[in-house]
Structures are given as C-alpha cells and as structure tokens.
Amino acid sequence: MALEDSAIPARPDCLSLPVDEKQEGEEEKVEVATDASYNLTSDELGHVVTTETAPNLPPAKVNRSFQSKLAEREATANQHRKKTQGPEKERGRFGWARARRRRQRYVEKNGRCNVQHGNMRKTYRYLTDIFTTLVDLNWRCSLFVFVMAYAVTWLFFGAIWYLIAYCRGDLDHLEDESWTPCVNNVNGFISAFLFSIETETTIGYGHRVITDQCPVGTMLLLLQAILGSMVNAFMVGCMFVKISQPNKRAETLVFSKHAVISLRDDKLCLMFRVGDLRSSHIVGANMRAKLIKSKQTQEGEFIPLDQTDISVGFETGDDRLFLVSPLIISHEIDSRSPFWDMSQAQLEKDDFEIVVILEGMVEATGMTCQARSSYLAEEVLWGHRFSPMMLLAEGFFDIDYGAFHHTFEVDTPSASAHELALAAARLDAHLYWSISSRLDEEPALPTQLPQTQTPQSELTASTNTPNDPTITVQEPDKQESTAAAEPNGNVTTDQSESEA
C-alpha cells in the first residue's frame, strides 16, 4: 500500500469503473506501467484508463490519448530494437536468415550480355571488317555516319570542281560569251557544290552542264559517278542489314520471370517457361541452357564464371521445339546434372546464374534469331509449379498470357535429388529382401503335411534299408535341406510330389 500511496495518484470518481467485489481469498490484480502514465485494467470489462487525464474530459478523448501514447511507445521500442539488432536480414522459406545478395548478372533479363571489353590495343582489326563495324553501331552513330558519308563526298568533289574552274580561269571570264568553260554556269563554290550533288545523285536539272572542252572534267565526272555508286551501295546495304536484323524479333520471345523446381514423374526437375507472342513461328527452334558459376579445381586453380552445360533434352530430342504455344522446358536433375547434390537449404545459400538461349530461324525473313535470358539463385523457386494457361475455346485453343509468369506451391521434398535416390534405393533393397525371405519360407509348407510326405518317406526308408533306423530318421532332414537349397521354391514340383 505504501507503493500505491506514493507512486500512484488518486483516481478521479468520473473515471472509476464498476468492478465486482472480490472474494477474500482472491487478490486484486494491479498492473503498474513502466511509462509515465499508469494504467488500471479491469479483468472482466477489458477497459484501460489512464490516471493523468483531467476529470472533466470525455472518455473518447481518453481513448484517443491512450492510443497515441501507445503508438509512440511502440515506435520508440521498434527504433530501439532496430538499433540493437542492426539491419533486418532476409529470411528463407523456413525462417533461416540469409543476407541479401547483390550478384552482378552475366546476362541481363532482356538478353544483353553484361560484358565490356577494355585495353584492346589492336583496334585496327575493326577497320578490316568495316561493314560489320558499321552494322554493330547504334542507330545514332549509324545515322551520323550515313549523313557524313554523303556530305563529305559532295563537299570533296564540289571543291575539286571549283578548283578546276579556278585553275582554268573560268571564274575570270564569266561575262565573256566567247569563252568555253569546263562546266557552264559555275560561278563560285556554291554552284560547284550544287553541280557535285547533281552529278552524284544523277538529278540533272540541265542548267549546269559539263562541256567537251575539258578532258580533266570528263575524267572527274567518271570518277565521281563510280565512287558515288559505291557509297550508295555501301550505305544503303548497311541500313538495310541494320533494319532487317532479327534482334527486334527476339523481343517477342518471352521467358518466365522465375524458374521452378518440383517433382515431375517422381523426379526433381528444373523448369522454366518460354513463349512466342507473334503468330509467325520460329522455324527449327532449339533450346540450350548454361550454368554460370565460379569454381576452384583440385589443383587450386580458380575459374571465374565457369560454364557448365545443362541438358534440356539433347539426348531425346526434346530440345527441338515446336513453339506454337508456350512450352515448359524441363531439366531432369540426375547424376549428370550440376544440381545433383543441391537441396532447398543449399539453394538458399548458393550463388549461381542459369543462362537460357533460344535459337531459331525467323519464318518471315529466313534469318537466324537468338533470344536470351537468365535466372539467379533467388529467382529459382523450390516447390513451385507453373499455372496452366491454355483453354479450350469453341474451335480453337485460347492462350491466356496473363498467367504466363504465375506459379503456385506444391508438395516437394526439401532434400536433394541425390538424397532422394539413396532413400529410394534403400527402400527397394528392403522390399527385395523382405519378399525373398517370404519366398524362402514357402517351400517348407508341404513338409508340414504328414499324410502326404510320411508314407513316401517310410516307403523309401523300408525299401532301401529296413533294418537300419538311422536312415529312416534322417530322411525328412534331407528333404528340408533340399528345400533350403532352392531359395525361390519350386511350388509346382512340391505339388506334384504331394499328389504322387
């Protein structure tokens, strides 16, 4: 009571709650809060009141004040917990803490290879294959090269035409009608530049014409016509190849956002989905998969980003696809698979990347197309399966691409494929020996029939040695040893002997 008198102030009458009287044996439960506000709780009514509220305030304001204080208290506790515990770690399916991994992708989700080449000293090799170099440039650089190729040639030959006119003195005899210039109506650099454009593009307006009194101009005209045709063929060819590249065709070949691992025909399989958004098909579609993971050899050599082949049906021909509707590509995890010893717990900790490649020929253009994507370790879902997306409509099959990336959980063991194979082998061995032991006991059943075996044994013993009792006693043991020598038991022979 000394604690109540000193620490807890008197409760106002307006905030008093009706509480039933307690029996003498029971004690009144009083909860003392550690905060500045002290709470009194009624067990039966469940109300909470504070002792710091003024007597003339309504109960609604009291509840609002308590909720605000409670929120502040929880926020303070959460901040203190975050400071003491540090950053919260990501947890797996079973609550195991794992740090967030920020692995650099080798191949982006859109298929772009995240590799940059540096310190290349022999850059002249790019000029030896100038056509491929121009085709590989981005569109901004390609358009700049396209414009500059024509502008430079026009300016170059325009300057030569102006130089010929200046050296022959055509510019000094512009008003002389008796003078025969090399090119009529060329009175400056601008007119020479316009004549160069008309010559190379074969426009021929008819105002500026070369005369037969200038053999140098004739040779230059032939040279500009030939070089102009070569520039046209080269630049138009680059633009045509760049426009008709099948890179954009790969944009309509989609892969699922996640890969899944689940049971298929009682075997663990790694699966992902691929689809084609266009109605024109990919001819001769072929699927490949690679595992990108760094490793260290037995000799201590470290191999960064080692590539291991993942079989998706090369032996059976399942890697050759008829990609009319979305397909689920499956990789069976067997003893030859790199995921043979990987369990669900190891998948939570492992660090790797799966690169999938789809190749085929575009039906419209006949050019080879390649689509790529990748899956990191956290993008592989254990115990999931892809949702079906094909519906049977009236006269056709309806594909719902809204469920293309959707997965759902299924019952899948968390052990690795190796552990499941060992467990299945032990179960098969147990069943084999149990069945064999039961078959070994079956031949002993006819020997328990005294009516069929006893007369023949006595007849055999009496026929061979009637005066020797030892042979008569050992005859059933001989039959038992013969039955034990045959583990499987010949039921047909025993039945024939019993009938005889």
Short mmCIF file of C-alpha atoms in Angstrom, two decimals:
data_model
loop_
_atom_site.label_atom_id
_atom_site.label_comp_id
_atom_site.label_asym_id
_atom_site.label_seq_id
_atom_site.Cartn_x
_atom_site.Cartn_y
_atom_site.Cartn_z
CA MET A 1 0.00 0.00 0.00
CA ALA A 2 2.94 2.27 0.53
CA LEU A 3 3.73 1.94 -3.16
CA GLU A 4 0.19 2.88 -4.15
CA ASP A 5 0.13 5.94 -1.90
CA SER A 6 3.46 7.25 -3.09
CA ALA A 7 3.62 6.35 -6.78
CA ILE A 8 0.01 6.20 -7.96
CA PRO A 9 -2.16 9.30 -7.53
CA ALA A 10 -5.76 9.12 -6.51
CA ARG A 11 -8.17 8.07 -9.26
CA PRO A 12 -10.99 10.52 -10.02
CA ASP A 13 -14.56 9.38 -9.42
CA CYS A 14 -15.62 10.10 -13.01
CA LEU A 15 -13.11 7.60 -14.32
CA SER A 16 -13.92 4.85 -11.86
CA LEU A 17 -15.14 1.59 -13.38
CA PRO A 18 -17.70 -0.79 -11.92
CA VAL A 19 -15.76 -3.80 -10.71
CA ASP A 20 -17.32 -6.75 -8.93
CA GLU A 21 -16.27 -7.36 -5.41
CA LYS A 22 -13.59 -9.94 -4.98
CA GLN A 23 -13.72 -12.72 -2.52
CA GLU A 24 -11.48 -12.70 0.48
CA GLY A 25 -9.14 -15.37 -0.95
CA GLU A 26 -8.64 -13.53 -4.20
CA GLU A 27 -6.22 -10.68 -4.66
CA GLU A 28 -6.86 -7.64 -6.79
CA LYS A 29 -4.65 -7.51 -9.86
CA VAL A 30 -2.94 -4.19 -10.31
CA GLU A 31 -0.66 -3.58 -13.28
CA VAL A 32 1.89 -0.83 -12.90
CA ALA A 33 3.21 0.53 -16.19
CA THR A 34 6.83 1.49 -16.62
CA ASP A 35 5.86 4.62 -18.51
CA ALA A 36 4.93 7.98 -17.01
CA SER A 37 1.19 7.10 -17.35
CA TYR A 38 -0.12 4.36 -15.07
CA ASN A 39 -2.87 2.07 -16.33
CA LEU A 40 -5.53 0.26 -14.38
CA THR A 41 -7.11 -2.74 -16.09
CA SER A 42 -10.42 -4.42 -15.33
CA ASP A 43 -10.33 -8.16 -15.99
CA GLU A 44 -13.97 -8.56 -16.82
CA LEU A 45 -14.63 -5.40 -18.85
CA GLY A 46 -11.24 -5.13 -20.52
CA HIS A 47 -11.14 -1.30 -20.34
CA VAL A 48 -7.96 0.66 -19.92
CA VAL A 49 -7.89 4.07 -18.28
CA THR A 50 -5.09 6.48 -17.52
CA THR A 51 -4.61 8.44 -14.32
CA GLU A 52 -3.18 11.55 -15.98
CA THR A 53 -6.42 12.61 -17.70
CA ALA A 54 -8.32 15.53 -16.34
CA PRO A 55 -11.64 14.73 -14.68
CA ASN A 56 -13.73 16.88 -17.00
CA LEU A 57 -12.56 15.24 -20.26
CA PRO A 58 -14.93 12.86 -22.05
CA PRO A 59 -13.96 9.16 -22.37
CA ALA A 60 -13.46 9.48 -26.17
CA LYS A 61 -10.55 11.83 -25.69
CA VAL A 62 -9.08 9.49 -23.10
CA ASN A 63 -9.07 6.58 -25.57
CA ARG A 64 -7.52 8.73 -28.29
CA SER A 65 -4.77 9.92 -25.93
CA PHE A 66 -4.02 6.37 -24.87
CA GLN A 67 -3.80 5.17 -28.48
CA SER A 68 -1.42 7.96 -29.42
CA LYS A 69 0.78 7.23 -26.43
CA LEU A 70 0.71 3.55 -27.22
CA ALA A 71 1.76 4.24 -30.82
CA GLU A 72 4.61 6.43 -29.64
CA ARG A 73 5.71 3.73 -27.24
CA GLU A 74 5.71 1.08 -29.95
CA ALA A 75 7.61 3.35 -32.35
CA THR A 76 10.24 4.03 -29.68
CA ALA A 77 10.55 0.33 -28.95
CA ASN A 78 10.90 -0.50 -32.65
CA GLN A 79 13.59 2.12 -33.12
CA HIS A 80 15.48 0.80 -30.14
CA ARG A 81 15.12 -2.77 -31.46
CA LYS A 82 16.41 -1.78 -34.90
CA LYS A 83 19.41 -0.03 -33.38
CA THR A 84 20.33 -3.03 -31.24
CA GLN A 85 19.63 -5.72 -33.82
CA GLY A 86 21.00 -3.89 -36.88
CA PRO A 87 19.58 -4.28 -40.40
CA GLU A 88 16.98 -7.00 -40.73
CA LYS A 89 18.12 -9.92 -42.84
CA GLU A 90 16.05 -11.63 -45.49
CA ARG A 91 14.67 -14.96 -44.39
CA GLY A 92 14.01 -18.06 -46.43
CA ARG A 93 11.01 -20.31 -46.54
CA PHE A 94 11.78 -21.99 -43.20
CA GLY A 95 12.78 -18.79 -41.43
CA TRP A 96 16.52 -19.17 -41.97
CA ALA A 97 18.25 -15.82 -42.08
CA ARG A 98 20.21 -15.06 -45.20
CA ALA A 99 21.90 -11.87 -46.31
CA ARG A 100 20.68 -10.13 -49.43
CA ARG A 101 22.94 -10.94 -52.32
CA ARG A 102 23.72 -8.42 -54.97
CA ARG A 103 25.22 -10.58 -57.64
CA GLN A 104 26.25 -8.99 -60.90
CA ARG A 105 24.39 -10.58 -63.76
CA TYR A 106 26.34 -12.15 -66.57
CA VAL A 107 23.32 -11.91 -68.89
CA GLU A 108 20.52 -9.44 -68.23
CA LYS A 109 16.87 -10.43 -68.26
CA ASN A 110 16.43 -8.77 -71.65
CA GLY A 111 19.28 -10.85 -73.12
CA ARG A 112 22.01 -8.21 -73.12
CA CYS A 113 25.41 -9.58 -72.13
CA ASN A 114 26.83 -7.52 -69.29
CA VAL A 115 30.44 -7.66 -70.53
CA GLN A 116 32.66 -4.79 -71.61
CA HIS A 117 35.99 -5.24 -73.41
CA GLY A 118 38.83 -3.00 -72.36
CA ASN A 119 42.55 -2.46 -73.00
CA MET A 120 42.28 -3.57 -76.62
CA ARG A 121 45.43 -2.44 -78.40
CA LYS A 122 44.82 -3.86 -81.87
CA THR A 123 41.90 -1.63 -82.77
CA TYR A 124 42.79 -1.71 -86.45
CA ARG A 125 41.09 -5.08 -86.65
CA TYR A 126 37.76 -3.28 -86.58
CA LEU A 127 38.65 -1.43 -89.78
CA THR A 128 39.37 -4.68 -91.61
CA ASP A 129 35.69 -5.56 -91.18
CA ILE A 130 34.23 -2.10 -91.61
CA PHE A 131 30.85 -3.38 -92.80
CA THR A 132 30.21 -5.39 -89.59
CA THR A 133 31.56 -2.49 -87.54
CA LEU A 134 29.03 -0.11 -89.09
CA VAL A 135 26.21 -2.58 -88.67
CA ASP A 136 27.05 -3.11 -84.98
CA LEU A 137 26.92 0.61 -84.25
CA ASN A 138 23.87 2.04 -82.55
CA TRP A 139 21.32 3.97 -84.54
CA ARG A 140 22.62 7.38 -83.54
CA CYS A 141 26.12 6.63 -84.76
CA SER A 142 24.82 4.85 -87.85
CA LEU A 143 22.73 7.83 -88.93
CA PHE A 144 25.66 10.18 -88.29
CA VAL A 145 27.94 8.02 -90.45
CA PHE A 146 25.24 7.80 -93.14
CA VAL A 147 24.84 11.59 -93.36
CA MET A 148 28.55 12.32 -93.17
CA ALA A 149 29.39 9.81 -95.93
CA TYR A 150 27.26 11.65 -98.47
CA ALA A 151 28.10 15.15 -97.20
CA VAL A 152 31.86 14.54 -97.32
CA THR A 153 31.78 13.13 -100.85
CA TRP A 154 29.65 16.02 -102.11
CA LEU A 155 31.94 18.58 -100.50
CA PHE A 156 35.07 16.82 -101.69
CA PHE A 157 34.04 16.65 -105.35
CA GLY A 158 32.49 20.12 -105.16
CA ALA A 159 35.85 21.50 -104.05
CA ILE A 160 37.59 19.71 -106.95
CA TRP A 161 35.11 21.17 -109.45
CA TYR A 162 35.69 24.63 -108.03
CA LEU A 163 39.47 24.11 -108.19
CA ILE A 164 39.27 23.11 -111.86
CA ALA A 165 37.22 26.19 -112.68
CA TYR A 166 39.63 28.42 -110.78
CA CYS A 167 42.76 26.94 -112.40
CA ARG A 168 41.34 27.15 -115.96
CA GLY A 169 40.29 30.75 -115.45
CA ASP A 170 36.59 30.13 -115.86
CA LEU A 171 35.83 32.42 -112.95
CA ASP A 172 37.60 35.30 -114.66
CA HIS A 173 35.58 35.01 -117.89
CA LEU A 174 32.07 34.83 -116.55
CA GLU A 175 30.80 37.65 -118.77
CA ASP A 176 32.78 36.55 -121.82
CA GLU A 177 30.42 34.72 -124.16
CA SER A 178 33.21 33.53 -126.43
CA TRP A 179 34.87 31.67 -123.56
CA THR A 180 34.05 27.95 -123.22
CA PRO A 181 34.24 26.97 -119.56
CA CYS A 182 34.69 23.42 -118.20
CA VAL A 183 31.22 23.49 -116.61
CA ASN A 184 28.65 26.00 -117.71
CA ASN A 185 27.09 28.32 -115.11
CA VAL A 186 29.66 27.55 -112.38
CA ASN A 187 30.49 30.96 -110.94
CA GLY A 188 31.61 30.03 -107.37
CA PHE A 189 31.97 27.34 -104.73
CA ILE A 190 28.24 27.09 -104.06
CA SER A 191 27.46 26.44 -107.74
CA ALA A 192 30.30 23.87 -107.86
CA PHE A 193 28.89 22.14 -104.77
CA LEU A 194 25.41 22.01 -106.32
CA PHE A 195 26.86 20.54 -109.52
CA SER A 196 28.59 17.85 -107.43
CA ILE A 197 25.26 16.92 -105.84
CA GLU A 198 23.51 16.78 -109.22
CA THR A 199 26.24 14.57 -110.65
CA GLU A 200 26.39 12.07 -107.77
CA THR A 201 22.65 11.77 -107.30
CA THR A 202 22.02 11.81 -111.10
CA ILE A 203 19.43 14.58 -110.77
CA GLY A 204 20.46 16.57 -113.86
CA TYR A 205 18.50 19.83 -113.78
CA GLY A 206 20.09 20.89 -117.09
CA HIS A 207 21.35 24.34 -116.05
CA ARG A 208 24.90 23.25 -115.16
CA VAL A 209 26.39 21.04 -117.88
CA ILE A 210 29.96 19.86 -118.49
CA THR A 211 31.41 20.73 -121.90
CA ASP A 212 33.63 18.76 -124.26
CA GLN A 213 36.50 21.27 -123.97
CA CYS A 214 37.57 19.94 -120.53
CA PRO A 215 39.12 16.43 -120.53
CA VAL A 216 40.01 16.73 -116.84
CA GLY A 217 36.39 17.40 -116.02
CA THR A 218 35.36 14.33 -118.02
CA MET A 219 37.70 12.08 -116.01
CA LEU A 220 36.46 13.60 -112.76
CA LEU A 221 32.87 13.06 -113.81
CA LEU A 222 33.51 9.34 -114.40
CA LEU A 223 35.33 9.01 -111.08
CA GLN A 224 32.56 10.71 -109.13
CA ALA A 225 29.89 8.57 -110.76
CA ILE A 226 31.73 5.36 -109.85
CA LEU A 227 32.55 6.41 -106.28
CA GLY A 228 29.04 7.72 -105.79
CA SER A 229 27.56 4.36 -106.78
CA MET A 230 29.88 2.58 -104.34
CA VAL A 231 28.93 4.91 -101.49
CA ASN A 232 25.25 4.40 -102.27
CA ALA A 233 25.57 0.62 -102.34
CA PHE A 234 27.64 0.53 -99.13
CA MET A 235 25.46 2.83 -97.04
CA VAL A 236 22.13 1.51 -98.31
CA GLY A 237 23.36 -2.04 -97.66
CA CYS A 238 24.34 -1.14 -94.09
CA MET A 239 20.97 0.45 -93.45
CA PHE A 240 19.09 -2.49 -94.93
CA VAL A 241 21.01 -5.06 -92.86
CA LYS A 242 20.61 -3.00 -89.74
CA ILE A 243 16.88 -2.58 -90.26
CA SER A 244 16.33 -6.25 -91.08
CA GLN A 245 18.34 -7.55 -88.10
CA PRO A 246 16.38 -10.17 -86.11
CA ASN A 247 17.28 -8.57 -82.80
CA LYS A 248 13.86 -6.99 -82.51
CA ARG A 249 12.26 -10.32 -83.33
CA ALA A 250 13.74 -11.62 -80.08
CA GLU A 251 11.71 -9.02 -78.19
CA THR A 252 8.57 -11.09 -78.83
CA LEU A 253 10.19 -14.27 -77.46
CA VAL A 254 9.49 -14.18 -73.74
CA PHE A 255 10.80 -16.20 -70.80
CA SER A 256 9.21 -16.63 -67.40
CA LYS A 257 10.42 -14.39 -64.59
CA HIS A 258 11.21 -17.33 -62.33
CA ALA A 259 12.38 -20.90 -62.72
CA VAL A 260 10.87 -23.59 -60.51
CA ILE A 261 12.00 -26.90 -59.02
CA SER A 262 9.40 -29.56 -58.29
CA LEU A 263 8.65 -33.23 -58.83
CA ARG A 264 7.71 -34.49 -62.27
CA ASP A 265 7.20 -38.26 -62.65
CA ASP A 266 8.74 -38.76 -59.16
CA LYS A 267 11.94 -36.94 -60.19
CA LEU A 268 13.16 -33.48 -59.28
CA CYS A 269 13.16 -31.21 -62.33
CA LEU A 270 14.24 -27.65 -63.00
CA MET A 271 11.65 -25.96 -65.22
CA PHE A 272 11.09 -22.61 -66.90
CA ARG A 273 8.57 -21.39 -69.47
CA VAL A 274 9.14 -19.87 -72.92
CA GLY A 275 6.62 -18.43 -75.36
CA ASP A 276 6.27 -16.62 -78.69
CA LEU A 277 3.98 -13.60 -78.88
CA ARG A 278 3.81 -13.45 -82.69
CA SER A 279 1.63 -15.52 -84.96
CA SER A 280 4.58 -16.11 -87.32
CA HIS A 281 6.54 -19.02 -85.96
CA ILE A 282 10.21 -19.68 -85.28
CA VAL A 283 11.36 -22.44 -87.62
CA GLY A 284 13.76 -25.01 -86.16
CA ALA A 285 13.66 -23.63 -82.62
CA ASN A 286 16.40 -25.04 -80.42
CA MET A 287 16.82 -24.56 -76.66
CA ARG A 288 20.08 -24.54 -74.68
CA ALA A 289 20.93 -23.78 -71.04
CA LYS A 290 24.20 -22.97 -69.28
CA LEU A 291 25.15 -22.80 -65.60
CA ILE A 292 27.42 -19.84 -64.82
CA LYS A 293 29.25 -20.44 -61.55
CA SER A 294 32.80 -19.85 -60.37
CA LYS A 295 34.69 -22.88 -59.14
CA GLN A 296 38.08 -23.97 -57.91
CA THR A 297 39.84 -27.05 -59.25
CA GLN A 298 41.59 -29.69 -57.19
CA GLU A 299 44.92 -28.13 -58.08
CA GLY A 300 43.82 -24.78 -56.61
CA GLU A 301 43.07 -23.02 -59.89
CA PHE A 302 40.20 -20.55 -59.64
CA ILE A 303 37.95 -20.42 -62.71
CA PRO A 304 35.64 -17.39 -62.65
CA LEU A 305 32.25 -17.71 -64.34
CA ASP A 306 32.75 -21.31 -65.39
CA GLN A 307 30.15 -22.52 -67.89
CA THR A 308 28.54 -25.93 -67.42
CA ASP A 309 26.03 -27.37 -69.86
CA ILE A 310 22.53 -28.12 -68.55
CA SER A 311 20.75 -30.81 -70.52
CA VAL A 312 17.23 -29.89 -71.60
CA GLY A 313 16.60 -32.98 -73.73
CA PHE A 314 19.50 -33.14 -76.17
CA GLU A 315 19.70 -36.95 -75.96
CA THR A 316 15.97 -37.44 -76.50
CA GLY A 317 15.41 -34.57 -78.93
CA ASP A 318 13.21 -32.58 -76.54
CA ASP A 319 15.41 -29.52 -77.03
CA ARG A 320 14.00 -29.08 -80.56
CA LEU A 321 10.78 -27.16 -80.04
CA PHE A 322 7.58 -26.63 -81.98
CA LEU A 323 6.91 -23.21 -80.50
CA VAL A 324 3.29 -22.61 -81.42
CA SER A 325 2.10 -22.21 -77.83
CA PRO A 326 4.05 -21.56 -74.61
CA LEU A 327 6.09 -24.54 -73.50
CA ILE A 328 7.63 -25.57 -70.18
CA ILE A 329 11.26 -26.59 -70.64
CA SER A 330 12.30 -29.26 -68.14
CA HIS A 331 15.74 -30.32 -66.95
CA GLU A 332 15.77 -33.63 -65.10
CA ILE A 333 18.11 -33.48 -62.08
CA ASP A 334 20.01 -36.77 -62.33
CA SER A 335 23.56 -37.88 -61.55
CA ARG A 336 24.90 -35.95 -64.56
CA SER A 337 23.18 -32.72 -63.56
CA PRO A 338 25.14 -29.97 -61.77
CA PHE A 339 22.22 -29.74 -59.29
CA TRP A 340 22.52 -33.38 -58.22
CA ASP A 341 23.60 -32.55 -54.65
CA MET A 342 21.64 -29.30 -54.26
CA SER A 343 18.88 -29.26 -51.64
CA GLN A 344 16.49 -26.49 -50.72
CA ALA A 345 18.71 -25.33 -47.87
CA GLN A 346 21.71 -25.18 -50.18
CA LEU A 347 19.70 -23.26 -52.78
CA GLU A 348 19.08 -20.56 -50.17
CA LYS A 349 22.85 -20.11 -49.75
CA ASP A 350 24.20 -20.89 -53.21
CA ASP A 351 25.29 -18.29 -55.77
CA PHE A 352 24.94 -19.11 -59.47
CA GLU A 353 23.23 -17.99 -62.68
CA ILE A 354 21.36 -20.03 -65.27
CA VAL A 355 21.52 -18.67 -68.82
CA VAL A 356 18.87 -19.94 -71.25
CA ILE A 357 19.24 -19.49 -75.02
CA LEU A 358 16.56 -19.97 -77.68
CA GLU A 359 17.72 -20.10 -81.30
CA GLY A 360 15.72 -20.43 -84.48
CA MET A 361 15.05 -19.05 -87.93
CA VAL A 362 12.51 -16.29 -88.48
CA GLU A 363 9.77 -17.55 -90.76
CA ALA A 364 9.19 -14.17 -92.43
CA THR A 365 12.80 -13.24 -93.26
CA GLY A 366 14.69 -16.54 -93.05
CA MET A 367 17.33 -15.01 -90.75
CA THR A 368 18.60 -16.69 -87.61
CA CYS A 369 17.28 -15.26 -84.35
CA GLN A 370 18.55 -15.76 -80.80
CA ALA A 371 16.77 -14.85 -77.57
CA ARG A 372 18.49 -14.98 -74.17
CA SER A 373 17.57 -14.62 -70.53
CA SER A 374 18.96 -15.65 -67.14
CA TYR A 375 17.88 -16.73 -63.66
CA LEU A 376 19.78 -16.02 -60.45
CA ALA A 377 19.67 -18.31 -57.43
CA GLU A 378 16.98 -16.22 -55.71
CA GLU A 379 14.87 -16.40 -58.87
CA VAL A 380 14.63 -20.21 -58.66
CA LEU A 381 11.56 -21.18 -56.62
CA TRP A 382 11.72 -24.52 -54.82
CA GLY A 383 8.43 -26.38 -54.53
CA HIS A 384 6.55 -24.39 -57.17
CA ARG A 385 4.85 -25.26 -60.44
CA PHE A 386 3.65 -23.16 -63.36
CA SER A 387 -0.04 -22.47 -63.68
CA PRO A 388 -1.81 -23.75 -66.81
CA MET A 389 -2.63 -21.07 -69.36
CA MET A 390 -4.29 -22.96 -72.24
CA LEU A 391 -8.07 -23.09 -72.50
CA LEU A 392 -10.19 -24.98 -74.99
CA ALA A 393 -12.47 -22.48 -76.75
CA GLU A 394 -15.02 -23.08 -79.48
CA GLY A 395 -12.98 -24.18 -82.49
CA PHE A 396 -9.53 -23.15 -81.23
CA PHE A 397 -7.17 -23.14 -78.24
CA ASP A 398 -7.10 -19.93 -76.21
CA ILE A 399 -3.77 -18.91 -74.61
CA ASP A 400 -4.02 -16.66 -71.56
CA TYR A 401 -0.69 -14.83 -71.29
CA GLY A 402 -1.84 -13.24 -68.06
CA ALA A 403 -0.84 -16.48 -66.27
CA PHE A 404 2.49 -16.80 -68.10
CA HIS A 405 4.61 -15.90 -65.05
CA HIS A 406 2.22 -17.25 -62.42
CA THR A 407 3.31 -20.16 -60.19
CA PHE A 408 1.78 -22.00 -57.25
CA GLU A 409 3.23 -24.09 -54.44
CA VAL A 410 3.16 -27.89 -54.49
CA ASP A 411 4.37 -30.56 -52.09
CA THR A 412 8.06 -31.08 -52.85
CA PRO A 413 10.69 -32.73 -50.64
CA SER A 414 13.41 -30.36 -49.48
CA ALA A 415 16.15 -32.98 -49.89
CA SER A 416 18.46 -33.10 -52.90
CA ALA A 417 17.96 -35.48 -55.82
CA HIS A 418 20.96 -37.50 -54.63
CA GLU A 419 19.44 -38.00 -51.19
CA LEU A 420 16.09 -38.96 -52.71
CA ALA A 421 17.80 -41.52 -54.95
CA LEU A 422 19.62 -43.05 -51.96
CA ALA A 423 16.38 -43.23 -49.98
CA ALA A 424 14.60 -44.91 -52.90
CA ALA A 425 17.47 -47.41 -53.28
CA ARG A 426 17.31 -48.31 -49.60
CA LEU A 427 13.55 -48.79 -49.84
CA ASP A 428 13.89 -51.02 -52.90
CA ALA A 429 16.57 -53.10 -51.18
CA HIS A 430 14.38 -53.52 -48.10
CA LEU A 431 11.41 -54.63 -50.22
CA TYR A 432 13.60 -57.06 -52.20
CA TRP A 433 15.00 -58.84 -49.15
CA SER A 434 11.63 -58.94 -47.40
CA ILE A 435 9.97 -60.57 -50.45
CA SER A 436 12.89 -63.00 -50.87
CA SER A 437 12.65 -64.10 -47.24
CA ARG A 438 8.93 -64.77 -47.68
CA LEU A 439 9.56 -66.84 -50.80
CA ASP A 440 12.18 -68.87 -48.94
CA GLU A 441 9.60 -69.84 -46.37
CA GLU A 442 7.04 -71.12 -48.91
CA PRO A 443 8.74 -74.48 -49.82
CA ALA A 444 8.62 -75.54 -46.16
CA LEU A 445 4.82 -75.63 -46.22
CA PRO A 446 4.40 -79.06 -47.97
CA THR A 447 6.72 -80.73 -45.43
CA GLN A 448 4.22 -79.97 -42.67
CA LEU A 449 1.63 -82.30 -44.21
CA PRO A 450 2.19 -85.71 -42.52
CA GLN A 451 -0.44 -87.50 -44.61
CA THR A 452 1.29 -86.94 -47.97
CA GLN A 453 5.01 -86.95 -47.03
CA THR A 454 5.14 -89.65 -44.29
CA PRO A 455 4.05 -92.70 -46.35
CA GLN A 456 6.53 -91.99 -49.13
CA SER A 457 9.42 -91.39 -46.70
CA GLU A 458 8.60 -94.58 -44.82
CA LEU A 459 8.26 -96.45 -48.11
CA THR A 460 11.66 -95.21 -49.28
CA ALA A 461 13.34 -95.98 -45.96
CA SER A 462 11.85 -99.51 -45.80
CA THR A 463 12.78 -100.26 -49.38
CA ASN A 464 16.44 -99.24 -49.01
CA THR A 465 17.44 -100.43 -45.51
CA PRO A 466 14.57 -101.77 -43.41
CA ASN A 467 16.84 -102.85 -40.54
CA ASP A 468 18.72 -99.53 -40.19
CA PRO A 469 16.74 -96.99 -38.10
CA THR A 470 19.14 -94.12 -38.66
CA ILE A 471 18.27 -93.71 -42.32
CA THR A 472 14.56 -93.55 -41.53
CA VAL A 473 15.14 -90.72 -39.08
CA GLN A 474 17.41 -88.68 -41.41
CA GLU A 475 15.11 -88.83 -44.45
CA PRO A 476 12.96 -85.77 -43.56
CA ASP A 477 16.15 -83.75 -42.87
CA LYS A 478 17.33 -84.47 -46.38
CA GLN A 479 14.13 -83.09 -47.80
CA GLU A 480 14.43 -79.96 -45.67
CA SER A 481 18.00 -79.35 -46.89
CA THR A 482 16.88 -79.80 -50.47
CA ALA A 483 14.10 -77.28 -49.95
CA ALA A 484 16.56 -74.84 -48.34
CA ALA A 485 18.95 -75.13 -51.29
CA GLU A 486 16.26 -73.65 -53.56
CA PRO A 487 15.70 -70.07 -52.35
CA ASN A 488 12.78 -69.35 -54.63
CA GLY A 489 10.97 -72.57 -54.03
CA ASN A 490 9.53 -74.70 -56.84
CA VAL A 491 5.88 -74.87 -55.92
CA THR A 492 4.92 -76.93 -58.97
CA THR A 493 7.35 -79.74 -58.11
CA ASP A 494 6.24 -79.92 -54.49
CA GLN A 495 2.61 -80.09 -55.51
CA SER A 496 3.33 -82.93 -57.99
CA GLU A 497 5.21 -84.87 -55.33
CA SER A 498 2.40 -84.41 -52.86
CA GLU A 499 -0.15 -85.60 -55.40
CA ALA A 500 2.04 -88.63 -56.17
#
